[in-house]
CSV table of C-alpha atoms in Angstrom, one decimal:
chain,number,residue,atom,x,y,z
Q,133,MET,CA,-115.6,52.9,-93.4
Q,134,PRO,CA,-118.6,51.7,-91.3
Q,135,GLU,CA,-121.2,54.3,-90.5
Q,136,THR,CA,-122.9,54.5,-87.1
Q,137,ALA,CA,-126.5,55.2,-86.3
Q,138,HIS,CA,-127.2,58.4,-84.3
Q,139,HIS,CA,-130.2,58.5,-82.0
Q,140,GLY,CA,-129.6,61.8,-80.3
Q,141,PRO,CA,-127.0,63.8,-78.6
Q,142,ASP,CA,-126.9,61.7,-75.4
Q,143,VAL,CA,-126.9,58.3,-77.0
Q,144,VAL,CA,-123.7,56.6,-78.0
Q,145,ALA,CA,-123.5,55.7,-81.7
Q,146,GLU,CA,-123.9,52.0,-82.5
Q,147,THR,CA,-121.4,50.4,-84.9
Q,148,ASP,CA,-122.1,47.9,-87.6
Q,149,TYR,CA,-120.3,45.3,-85.6
Q,150,GLN,CA,-122.6,45.9,-82.6
Q,151,ARG,CA,-125.7,45.5,-84.9
Q,152,VAL,CA,-124.3,42.3,-86.4
Q,153,GLN,CA,-123.5,41.0,-82.9
Q,154,ARG,CA,-127.1,41.6,-81.8
Q,155,SER,CA,-128.6,40.0,-84.9
Q,156,ALA,CA,-130.3,36.6,-84.7
Q,157,GLU,CA,-128.3,35.3,-87.7
Q,158,PHE,CA,-125.0,36.1,-85.9
Q,159,ALA,CA,-126.2,34.5,-82.7
Q,160,ASP,CA,-127.2,31.4,-84.6
Q,161,LEU,CA,-123.8,31.3,-86.4
Q,162,ARG,CA,-122.0,31.6,-83.1
Q,163,ARG,CA,-124.2,28.9,-81.5
Q,164,ARG,CA,-123.7,26.5,-84.4
Q,165,PHE,CA,-119.9,27.0,-84.2
Q,166,ARG,CA,-119.8,26.4,-80.4
Q,167,ARG,CA,-122.0,23.3,-80.7
Q,168,PHE,CA,-119.6,21.8,-83.3
Q,169,VAL,CA,-116.3,22.9,-82.0
Q,170,PHE,CA,-116.5,22.6,-78.2
Q,171,PRO,CA,-117.5,18.9,-78.1
Q,172,LEU,CA,-114.9,18.0,-80.8
Q,173,THR,CA,-112.2,19.9,-78.8
Q,174,ALA,CA,-113.3,18.1,-75.6
Q,175,PHE,CA,-113.1,14.7,-77.4
Q,176,PHE,CA,-109.6,15.4,-78.8
Q,177,LEU,CA,-108.2,16.7,-75.5
Q,178,LEU,CA,-109.6,13.6,-73.7
Q,179,TRP,CA,-108.1,11.4,-76.4
Q,180,TYR,CA,-104.8,13.2,-76.2
Q,181,PHE,CA,-104.5,13.1,-72.4
Q,182,THR,CA,-105.5,9.5,-72.4
Q,183,TYR,CA,-102.6,8.8,-74.7
Q,184,VAL,CA,-100.2,10.8,-72.6
Q,185,LEU,CA,-101.3,9.1,-69.4
Q,186,LEU,CA,-101.0,5.6,-71.0
Q,187,ALA,CA,-97.5,6.5,-72.2
Q,188,SER,CA,-96.5,7.7,-68.8
Q,189,TYR,CA,-98.1,5.1,-66.5
Q,190,ALA,CA,-99.1,2.0,-68.6
Q,191,HIS,CA,-95.8,1.0,-70.0
Q,192,ASP,CA,-96.8,-2.7,-70.3
Q,193,VAL,CA,-99.9,-1.8,-72.4
Q,194,MET,CA,-98.1,0.6,-74.6
Q,195,SER,CA,-95.1,-1.7,-75.2
Q,196,GLN,CA,-97.3,-4.6,-76.3
Q,197,ARG,CA,-96.2,-5.7,-79.8
Q,198,VAL,CA,-98.9,-5.8,-82.4
Q,199,THR,CA,-96.7,-7.2,-85.2
Q,200,GLY,CA,-93.0,-7.2,-85.6
Q,201,THR,CA,-91.7,-4.0,-84.0
Q,202,ILE,CA,-95.0,-2.2,-84.1
Q,203,THR,CA,-96.4,-1.6,-80.6
Q,204,VAL,CA,-99.7,-0.4,-79.2
Q,205,GLY,CA,-98.0,2.9,-78.2
Q,206,LEU,CA,-96.8,3.5,-81.8
Q,207,LEU,CA,-100.2,2.9,-83.2
Q,208,LEU,CA,-101.9,5.2,-80.7
Q,209,GLY,CA,-99.3,7.9,-81.3
Q,210,LEU,CA,-99.9,7.7,-85.1
Q,211,GLY,CA,-103.6,7.7,-84.3
Q,212,GLN,CA,-103.1,11.2,-82.8
Q,213,PHE,CA,-101.9,12.5,-86.2
Q,214,VAL,CA,-104.7,10.7,-88.0
Q,215,THR,CA,-107.2,12.2,-85.6
Q,216,THR,CA,-105.8,15.7,-86.0
Q,217,PHE,CA,-106.1,15.5,-89.8
Q,218,ALA,CA,-109.6,14.0,-89.7
Q,219,ILE,CA,-110.8,16.7,-87.3
Q,220,THR,CA,-109.3,19.4,-89.5
Q,221,MET,CA,-110.8,18.0,-92.7
Q,222,GLY,CA,-114.2,17.5,-91.0
Q,223,TYR,CA,-114.2,21.0,-89.6
Q,224,ALA,CA,-113.2,22.5,-93.0
Q,225,ARG,CA,-116.0,20.6,-94.8
Q,226,TRP,CA,-118.6,21.5,-92.1
Q,227,ALA,CA,-117.5,25.2,-92.1
Q,228,ASN,CA,-117.7,25.4,-95.9
Q,229,ARG,CA,-121.3,24.0,-95.9
Q,230,ARG,CA,-122.8,25.5,-92.7
Q,231,GLN,CA,-120.8,28.5,-91.5
Q,232,ASP,CA,-119.3,30.2,-94.6
Q,233,PRO,CA,-122.6,30.9,-96.4
Q,234,VAL,CA,-124.1,32.6,-93.3
Q,235,ALA,CA,-120.9,34.6,-92.7
Q,236,ALA,CA,-120.9,35.7,-96.4
Q,237,ARG,CA,-124.5,36.9,-96.0
Q,238,LEU,CA,-123.6,38.9,-92.9
Q,239,ARG,CA,-120.6,40.4,-94.7
Q,240,ASP,CA,-122.9,41.4,-97.6
Q,241,GLN,CA,-125.3,43.0,-95.2
Q,242,ILE,CA,-122.5,45.0,-93.7
Q,243,GLU,CA,-121.2,46.1,-97.1
Q,244,GLN,CA,-124.7,47.0,-98.3
Q,245,GLY,CA,-125.6,48.8,-95.1
Q,246,THR,CA,-128.6,46.5,-94.2
Q,247,VAL,CA,-127.2,45.0,-91.0
Q,248,GLY,CA,-129.9,43.6,-88.9
Q,249,ALA,CA,-132.6,44.2,-91.5
Q,250,ALA,CA,-133.9,40.6,-91.0
Q,251,ASP,CA,-134.6,41.5,-87.4
Q,252,GLY,CA,-136.6,44.6,-88.4
Q,253,GLN,CA,-133.6,46.8,-87.6
Q,254,VAL,CA,-132.5,49.1,-90.4
Q,255,ARG,CA,-129.6,51.5,-90.4
Q,256,ALA,CA,-130.6,55.1,-89.7
């Protein structure tokens, strides 16, 4: 069970989670996550809504045959699936290399009771 630091009778105890949240390492972890995920999410949503709008309003474009019975709409629709898998695999690879080691270090600090020690903050 996480312990809390006590600084006196009038001060609310700080939890391990609060110390981790204040740490520079956690802030960097969160910042890297947002810098990777938010642009990728925006790209995918833009791609998805473009496909939906084309399917709804550009019937002539989407019904163009590429070869045989294969149309532009079918290829773009399949592209949605390919994009989803590519984003998932890219994120998993990125998280394994960039996020997971930092998260593991933070977890170890919590378990060892040294949360925030890198910032000069040590559990009381």
